[in-house]
PDB file of C-alpha atoms in Angstrom:
ATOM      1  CA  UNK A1176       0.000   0.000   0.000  1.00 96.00           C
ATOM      2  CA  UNK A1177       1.232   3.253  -0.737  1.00 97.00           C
ATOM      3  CA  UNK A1178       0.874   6.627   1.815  1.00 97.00           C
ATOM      4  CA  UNK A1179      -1.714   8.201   0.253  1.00 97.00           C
ATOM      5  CA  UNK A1180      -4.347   5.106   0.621  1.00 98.00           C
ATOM      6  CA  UNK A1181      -3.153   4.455   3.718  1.00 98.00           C
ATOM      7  CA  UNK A1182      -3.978   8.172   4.769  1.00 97.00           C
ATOM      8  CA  UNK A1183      -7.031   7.496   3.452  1.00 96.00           C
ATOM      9  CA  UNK A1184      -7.447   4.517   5.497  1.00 97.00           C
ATOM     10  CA  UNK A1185      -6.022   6.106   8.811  1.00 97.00           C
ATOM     11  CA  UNK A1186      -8.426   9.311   8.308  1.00 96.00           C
ATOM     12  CA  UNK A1187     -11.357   6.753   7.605  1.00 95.00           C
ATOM     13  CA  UNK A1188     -11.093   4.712  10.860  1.00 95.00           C
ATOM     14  CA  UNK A1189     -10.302   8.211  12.868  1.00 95.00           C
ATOM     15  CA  UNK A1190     -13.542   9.826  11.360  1.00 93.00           C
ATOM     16  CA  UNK A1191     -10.521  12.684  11.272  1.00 90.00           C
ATOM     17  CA  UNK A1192     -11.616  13.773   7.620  1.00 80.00           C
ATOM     18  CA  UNK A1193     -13.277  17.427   8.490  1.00 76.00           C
ATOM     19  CA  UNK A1194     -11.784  20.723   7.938  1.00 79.00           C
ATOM     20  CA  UNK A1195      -8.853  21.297  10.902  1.00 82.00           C
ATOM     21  CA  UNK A1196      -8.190  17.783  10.725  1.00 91.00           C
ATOM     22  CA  UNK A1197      -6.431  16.223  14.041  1.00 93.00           C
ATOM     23  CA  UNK A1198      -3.147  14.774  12.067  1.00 95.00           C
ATOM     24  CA  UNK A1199      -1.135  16.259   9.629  1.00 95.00           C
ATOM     25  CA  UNK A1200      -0.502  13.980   6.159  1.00 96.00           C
ATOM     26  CA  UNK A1201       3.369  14.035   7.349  1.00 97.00           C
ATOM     27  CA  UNK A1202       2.386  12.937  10.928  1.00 97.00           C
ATOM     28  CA  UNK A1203       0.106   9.572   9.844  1.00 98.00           C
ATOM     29  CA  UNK A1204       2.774   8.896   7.463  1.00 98.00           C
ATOM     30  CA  UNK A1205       5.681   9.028   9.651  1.00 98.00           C
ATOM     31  CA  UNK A1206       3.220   6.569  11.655  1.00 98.00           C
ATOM     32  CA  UNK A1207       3.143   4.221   8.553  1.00 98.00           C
ATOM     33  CA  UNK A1208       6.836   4.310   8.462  1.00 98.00           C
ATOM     34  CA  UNK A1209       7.165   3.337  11.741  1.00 98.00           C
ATOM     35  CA  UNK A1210       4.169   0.651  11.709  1.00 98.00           C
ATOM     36  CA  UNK A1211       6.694  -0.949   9.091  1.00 97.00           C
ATOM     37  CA  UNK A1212       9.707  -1.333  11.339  1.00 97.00           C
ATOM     38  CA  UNK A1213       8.188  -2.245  14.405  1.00 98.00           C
ATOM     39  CA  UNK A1214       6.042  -4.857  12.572  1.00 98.00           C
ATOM     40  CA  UNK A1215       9.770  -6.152  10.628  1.00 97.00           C
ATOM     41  CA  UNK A1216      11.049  -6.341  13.906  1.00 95.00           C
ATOM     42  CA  UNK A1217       8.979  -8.470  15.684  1.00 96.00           C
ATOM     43  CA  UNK A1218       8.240 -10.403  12.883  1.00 95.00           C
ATOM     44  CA  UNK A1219      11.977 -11.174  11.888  1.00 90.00           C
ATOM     45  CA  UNK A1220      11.189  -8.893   8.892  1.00 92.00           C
ATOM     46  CA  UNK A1221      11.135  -9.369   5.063  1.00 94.00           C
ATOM     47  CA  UNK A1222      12.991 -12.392   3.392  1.00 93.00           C
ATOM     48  CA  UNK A1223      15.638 -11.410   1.159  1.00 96.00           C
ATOM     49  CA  UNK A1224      19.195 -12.163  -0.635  1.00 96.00           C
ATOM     50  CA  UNK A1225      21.945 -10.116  -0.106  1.00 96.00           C
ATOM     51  CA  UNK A1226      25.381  -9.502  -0.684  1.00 96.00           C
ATOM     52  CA  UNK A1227      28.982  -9.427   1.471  1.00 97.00           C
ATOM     53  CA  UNK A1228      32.496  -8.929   1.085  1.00 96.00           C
ATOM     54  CA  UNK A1229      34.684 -10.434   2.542  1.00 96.00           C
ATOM     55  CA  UNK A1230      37.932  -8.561   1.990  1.00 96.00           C
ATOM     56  CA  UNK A1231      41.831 -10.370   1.222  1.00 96.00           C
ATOM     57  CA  UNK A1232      43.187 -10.932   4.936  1.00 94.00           C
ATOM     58  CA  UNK A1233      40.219  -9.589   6.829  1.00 94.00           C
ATOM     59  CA  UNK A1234      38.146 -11.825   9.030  1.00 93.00           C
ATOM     60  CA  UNK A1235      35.623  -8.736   9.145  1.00 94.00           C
ATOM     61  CA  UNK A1236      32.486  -8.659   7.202  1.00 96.00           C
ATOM     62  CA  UNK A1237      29.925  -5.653   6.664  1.00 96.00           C
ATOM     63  CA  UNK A1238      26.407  -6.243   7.292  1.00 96.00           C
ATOM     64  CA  UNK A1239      23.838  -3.893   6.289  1.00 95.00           C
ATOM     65  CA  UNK A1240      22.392  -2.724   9.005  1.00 93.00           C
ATOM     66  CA  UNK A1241      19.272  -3.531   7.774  1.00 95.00           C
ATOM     67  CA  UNK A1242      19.735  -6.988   8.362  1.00 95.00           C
ATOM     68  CA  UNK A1243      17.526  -8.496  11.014  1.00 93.00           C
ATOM     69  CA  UNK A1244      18.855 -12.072  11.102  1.00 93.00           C
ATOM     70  CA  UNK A1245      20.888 -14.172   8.871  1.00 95.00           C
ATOM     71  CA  UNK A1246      19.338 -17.546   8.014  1.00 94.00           C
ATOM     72  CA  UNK A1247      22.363 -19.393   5.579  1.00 96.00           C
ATOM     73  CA  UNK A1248      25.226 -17.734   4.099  1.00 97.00           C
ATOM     74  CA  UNK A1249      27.443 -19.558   1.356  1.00 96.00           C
ATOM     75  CA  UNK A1250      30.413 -18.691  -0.926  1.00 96.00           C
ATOM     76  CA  UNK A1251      29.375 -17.486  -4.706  1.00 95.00           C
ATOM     77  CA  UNK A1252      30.090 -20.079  -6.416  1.00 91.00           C
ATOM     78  CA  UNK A1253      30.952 -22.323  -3.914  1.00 92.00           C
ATOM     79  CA  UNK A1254      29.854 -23.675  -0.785  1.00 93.00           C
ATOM     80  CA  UNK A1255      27.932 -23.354   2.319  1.00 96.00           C
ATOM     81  CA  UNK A1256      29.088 -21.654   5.941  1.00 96.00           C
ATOM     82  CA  UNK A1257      28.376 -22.535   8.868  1.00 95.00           C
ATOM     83  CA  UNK A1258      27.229 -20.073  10.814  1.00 96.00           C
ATOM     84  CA  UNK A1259      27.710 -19.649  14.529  1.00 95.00           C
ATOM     85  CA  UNK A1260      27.702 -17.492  17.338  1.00 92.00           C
ATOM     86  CA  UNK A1261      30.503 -15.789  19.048  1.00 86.00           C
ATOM     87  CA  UNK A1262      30.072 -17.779  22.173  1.00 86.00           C
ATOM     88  CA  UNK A1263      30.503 -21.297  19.404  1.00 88.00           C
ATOM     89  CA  UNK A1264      33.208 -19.829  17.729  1.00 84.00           C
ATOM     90  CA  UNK A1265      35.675 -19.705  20.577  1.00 79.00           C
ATOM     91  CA  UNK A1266      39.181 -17.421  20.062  1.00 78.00           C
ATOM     92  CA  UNK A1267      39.877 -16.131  16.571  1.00 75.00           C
ATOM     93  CA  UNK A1268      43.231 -17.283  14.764  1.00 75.00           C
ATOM     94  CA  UNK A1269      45.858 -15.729  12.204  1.00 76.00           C
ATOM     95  CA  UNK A1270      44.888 -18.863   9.616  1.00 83.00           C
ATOM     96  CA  UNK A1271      44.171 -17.605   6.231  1.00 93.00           C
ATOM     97  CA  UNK A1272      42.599 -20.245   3.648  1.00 93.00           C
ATOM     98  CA  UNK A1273      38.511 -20.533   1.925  1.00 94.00           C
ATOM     99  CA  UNK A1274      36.464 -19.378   4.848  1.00 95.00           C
ATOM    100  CA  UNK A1275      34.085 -22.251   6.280  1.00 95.00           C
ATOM    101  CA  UNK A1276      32.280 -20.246   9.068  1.00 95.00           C
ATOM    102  CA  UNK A1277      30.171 -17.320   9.675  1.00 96.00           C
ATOM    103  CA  UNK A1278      29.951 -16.072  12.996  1.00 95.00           C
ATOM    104  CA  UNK A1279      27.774 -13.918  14.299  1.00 94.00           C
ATOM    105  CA  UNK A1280      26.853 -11.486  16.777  1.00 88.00           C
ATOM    106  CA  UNK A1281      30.277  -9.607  17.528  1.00 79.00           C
ATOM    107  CA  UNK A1282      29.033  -6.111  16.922  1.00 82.00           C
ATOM    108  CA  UNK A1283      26.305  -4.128  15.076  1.00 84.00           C
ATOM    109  CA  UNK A1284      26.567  -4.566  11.395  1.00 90.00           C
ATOM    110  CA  UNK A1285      29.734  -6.840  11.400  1.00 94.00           C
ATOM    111  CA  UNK A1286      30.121 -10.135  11.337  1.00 95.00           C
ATOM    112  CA  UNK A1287      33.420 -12.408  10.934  1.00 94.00           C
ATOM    113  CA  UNK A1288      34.845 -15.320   8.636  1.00 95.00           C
ATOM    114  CA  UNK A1289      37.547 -17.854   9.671  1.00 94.00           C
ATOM    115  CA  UNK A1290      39.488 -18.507   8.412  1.00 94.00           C
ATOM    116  CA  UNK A1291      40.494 -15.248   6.507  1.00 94.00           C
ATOM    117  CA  UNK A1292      40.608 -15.212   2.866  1.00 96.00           C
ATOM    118  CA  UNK A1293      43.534 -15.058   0.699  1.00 95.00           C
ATOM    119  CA  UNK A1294      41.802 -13.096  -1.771  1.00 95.00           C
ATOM    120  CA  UNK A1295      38.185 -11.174  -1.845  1.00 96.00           C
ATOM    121  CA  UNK A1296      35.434 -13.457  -1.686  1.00 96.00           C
ATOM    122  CA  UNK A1297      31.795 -12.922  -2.242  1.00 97.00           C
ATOM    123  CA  UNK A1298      29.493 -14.105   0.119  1.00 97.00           C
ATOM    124  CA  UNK A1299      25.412 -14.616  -0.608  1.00 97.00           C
ATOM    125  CA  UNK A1300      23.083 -14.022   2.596  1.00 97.00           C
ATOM    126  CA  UNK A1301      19.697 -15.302   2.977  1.00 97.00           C
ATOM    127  CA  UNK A1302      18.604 -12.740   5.541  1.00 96.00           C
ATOM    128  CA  UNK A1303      15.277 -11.268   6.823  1.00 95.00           C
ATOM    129  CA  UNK A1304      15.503  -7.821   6.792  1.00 96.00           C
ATOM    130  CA  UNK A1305      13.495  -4.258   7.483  1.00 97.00           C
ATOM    131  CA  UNK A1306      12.378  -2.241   4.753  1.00 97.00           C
ATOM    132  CA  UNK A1307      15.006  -0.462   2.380  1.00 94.00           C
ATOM    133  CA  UNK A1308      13.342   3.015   2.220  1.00 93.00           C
ATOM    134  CA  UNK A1309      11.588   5.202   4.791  1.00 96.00           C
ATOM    135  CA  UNK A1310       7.819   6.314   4.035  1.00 98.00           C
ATOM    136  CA  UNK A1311       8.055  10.062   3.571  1.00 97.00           C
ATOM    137  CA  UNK A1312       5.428  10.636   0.486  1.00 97.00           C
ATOM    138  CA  UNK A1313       1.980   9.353  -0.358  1.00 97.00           C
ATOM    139  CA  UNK A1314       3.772   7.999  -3.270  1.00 97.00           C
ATOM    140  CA  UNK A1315       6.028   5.749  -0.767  1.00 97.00           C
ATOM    141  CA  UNK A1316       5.017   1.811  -0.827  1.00 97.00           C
ATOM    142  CA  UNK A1317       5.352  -0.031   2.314  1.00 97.00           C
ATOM    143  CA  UNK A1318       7.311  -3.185   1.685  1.00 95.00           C
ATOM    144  CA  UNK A1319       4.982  -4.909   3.653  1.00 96.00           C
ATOM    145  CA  UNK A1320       2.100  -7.145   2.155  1.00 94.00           C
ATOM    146  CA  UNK A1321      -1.074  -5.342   1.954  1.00 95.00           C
ATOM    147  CA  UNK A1322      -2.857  -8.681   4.285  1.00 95.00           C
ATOM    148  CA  UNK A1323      -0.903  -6.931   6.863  1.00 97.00           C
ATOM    149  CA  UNK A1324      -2.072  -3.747   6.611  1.00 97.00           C
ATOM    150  CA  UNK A1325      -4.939  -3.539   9.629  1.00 97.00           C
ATOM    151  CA  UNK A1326      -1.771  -4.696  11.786  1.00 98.00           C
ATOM    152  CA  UNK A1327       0.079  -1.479  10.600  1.00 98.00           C
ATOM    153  CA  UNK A1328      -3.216   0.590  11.254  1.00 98.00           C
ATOM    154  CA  UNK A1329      -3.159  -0.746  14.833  1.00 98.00           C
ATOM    155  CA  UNK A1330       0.665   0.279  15.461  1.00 98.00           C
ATOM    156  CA  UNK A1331       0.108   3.958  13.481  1.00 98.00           C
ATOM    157  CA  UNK A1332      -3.251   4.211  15.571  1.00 98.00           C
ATOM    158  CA  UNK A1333      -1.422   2.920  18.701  1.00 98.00           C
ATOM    159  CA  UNK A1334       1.245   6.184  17.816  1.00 98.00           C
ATOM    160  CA  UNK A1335      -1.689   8.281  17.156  1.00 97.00           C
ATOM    161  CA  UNK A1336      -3.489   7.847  20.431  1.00 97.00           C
ATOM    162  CA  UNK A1337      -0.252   8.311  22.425  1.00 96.00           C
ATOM    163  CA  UNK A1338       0.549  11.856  20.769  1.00 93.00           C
ATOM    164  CA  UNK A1339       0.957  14.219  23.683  1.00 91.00           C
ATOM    165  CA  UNK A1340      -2.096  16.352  22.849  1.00 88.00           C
ATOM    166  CA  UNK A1341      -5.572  17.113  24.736  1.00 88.00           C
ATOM    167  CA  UNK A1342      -7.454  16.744  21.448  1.00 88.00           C
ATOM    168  CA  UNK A1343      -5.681  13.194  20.333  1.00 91.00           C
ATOM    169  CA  UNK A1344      -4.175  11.445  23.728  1.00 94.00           C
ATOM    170  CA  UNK A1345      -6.395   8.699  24.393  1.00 96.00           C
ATOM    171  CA  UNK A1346      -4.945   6.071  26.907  1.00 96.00           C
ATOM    172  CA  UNK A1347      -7.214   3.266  26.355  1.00 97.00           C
ATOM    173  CA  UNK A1348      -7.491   3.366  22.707  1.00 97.00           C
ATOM    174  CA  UNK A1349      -3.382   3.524  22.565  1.00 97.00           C
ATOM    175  CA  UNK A1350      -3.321   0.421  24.590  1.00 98.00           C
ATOM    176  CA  UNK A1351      -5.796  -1.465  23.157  1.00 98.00           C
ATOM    177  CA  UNK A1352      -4.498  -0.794  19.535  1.00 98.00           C
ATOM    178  CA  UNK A1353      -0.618  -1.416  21.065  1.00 98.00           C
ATOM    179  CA  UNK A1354      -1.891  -5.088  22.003  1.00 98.00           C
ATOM    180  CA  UNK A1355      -4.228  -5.857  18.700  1.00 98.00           C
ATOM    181  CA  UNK A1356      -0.542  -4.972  16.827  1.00 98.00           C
ATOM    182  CA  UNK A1357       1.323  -7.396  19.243  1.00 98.00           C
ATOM    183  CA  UNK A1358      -0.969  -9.992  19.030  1.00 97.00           C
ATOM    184  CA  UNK A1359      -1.279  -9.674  15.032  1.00 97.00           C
ATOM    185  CA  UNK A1360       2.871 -10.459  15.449  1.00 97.00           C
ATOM    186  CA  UNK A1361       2.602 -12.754  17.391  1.00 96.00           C
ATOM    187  CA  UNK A1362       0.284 -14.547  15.310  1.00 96.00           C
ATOM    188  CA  UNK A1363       2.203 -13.481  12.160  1.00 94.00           C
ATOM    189  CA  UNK A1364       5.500 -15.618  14.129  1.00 93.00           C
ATOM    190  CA  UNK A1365       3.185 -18.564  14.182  1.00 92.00           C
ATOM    191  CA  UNK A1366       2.338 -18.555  10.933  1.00 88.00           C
ATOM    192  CA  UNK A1367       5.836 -18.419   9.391  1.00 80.00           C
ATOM    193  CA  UNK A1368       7.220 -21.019  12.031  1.00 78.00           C
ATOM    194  CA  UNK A1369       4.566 -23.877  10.748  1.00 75.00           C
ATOM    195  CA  UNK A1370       5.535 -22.850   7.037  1.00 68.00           C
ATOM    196  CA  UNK A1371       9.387 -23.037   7.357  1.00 66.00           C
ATOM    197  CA  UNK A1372       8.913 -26.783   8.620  1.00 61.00           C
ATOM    198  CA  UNK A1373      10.278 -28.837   6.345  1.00 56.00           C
ATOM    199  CA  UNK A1374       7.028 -31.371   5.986  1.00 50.00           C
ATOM    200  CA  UNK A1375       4.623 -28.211   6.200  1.00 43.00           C
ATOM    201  CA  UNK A1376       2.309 -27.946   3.304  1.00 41.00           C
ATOM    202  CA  UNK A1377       1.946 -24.390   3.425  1.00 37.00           C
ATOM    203  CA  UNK A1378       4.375 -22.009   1.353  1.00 42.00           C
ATOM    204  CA  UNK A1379       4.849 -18.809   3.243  1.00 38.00           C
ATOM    205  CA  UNK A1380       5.914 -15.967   2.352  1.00 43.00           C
ATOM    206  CA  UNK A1381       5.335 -11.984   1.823  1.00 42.00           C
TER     207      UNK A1381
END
């Protein structure tokens, strides 16, 4: 859904369509934007493919910090790593050779290969992620599917309702919207655990 309909939408379930209207365009879509990210993050956020370096004898790897989680990694053109924590991995070593591991977890936006590689090597993520762009326009798309869209209405309406203001601060409304959106991700979690099993029947995905 793009910002304008989901203006439209927001101003629809507010009844906040008269003249001196309550929220501003920017305000509800800065909402949206938000709605997005919170829902990525407590969702995992949205499956994609991405690409590394890792750099001639450097055991360092740049992330985008967009990355949520990283669910396989492997070698272009060659094989999988393993990928472990840095609690697994134990103390690093001076070793260069192909790198067989990807560990996770040592800082924001880094992650490390061992052993180092002689030369640069690309490395292909399966990650889930949060969206690339930030909703700024009504001509801005959410990357999130549009069947998810009331859950993003309760998080923007959940914002909304907890806008320091005597005409918009509602308590109880923020509240109840905050846990409609929680639930919605936590049902949205169940969903995409039963679909990743290996014998599901059920294809999942955004």
């Amino acid at each position: 859904m793009d910002g304008a309909s989901f203006i439209t939408l927001f101003r629809e379930e507010t009844m906040d369509q008269a003249e001196g209207q309550l929220w501003s365009d920017e305000l509800i879509l800065r909402y949206f934007d938000e709605a997005q990210i919170a829902f990525c993050r407590q969702t995992e956020g949205i499956p994609d493919r991405m690409l590394a370096t890792a750099a001639a004898g450097s055991d360092r790897v740049r992330l985008s910090p967009k990355i949520v989680k990283v669910r396989a990694a492997r070698l272009v053109g060659k094989h999988e790593l393993e990928l472990l924590s840095i609690e697994e991995a134990g103390m690093p070593t001076s070793v260069l050779g192909e790198p067989k591991v990807l560990i996770l977890g040592q800082s924001k936006g880094m992650a490390e290969v061992r052993p180092a590689p002689v030369t640069d090597m690309q490395i292909v993520l399966d990650v889930f992620r949060l969206p690339k762009g930030t909703i700024t326009s009504a001509g801005d798309e959410s990357e999130v599917d549009d069947i998810y869209i009331t859950d993003l209405l309760a998080y923007a309406l959940y914002r909304a309702y907890s806008r320091p203001d005597p005409d918009t601060m509602d308590r109880t409304r923020a509240d109840y919207f905050r846990e409609q959106f929680d639930l919605a991700c936590r049902r949205v979690m169940r969903e995409q655990g039963r679909a990743r099993k290996p014998n599901g029947a059920t294809n999942f995905s955004w």
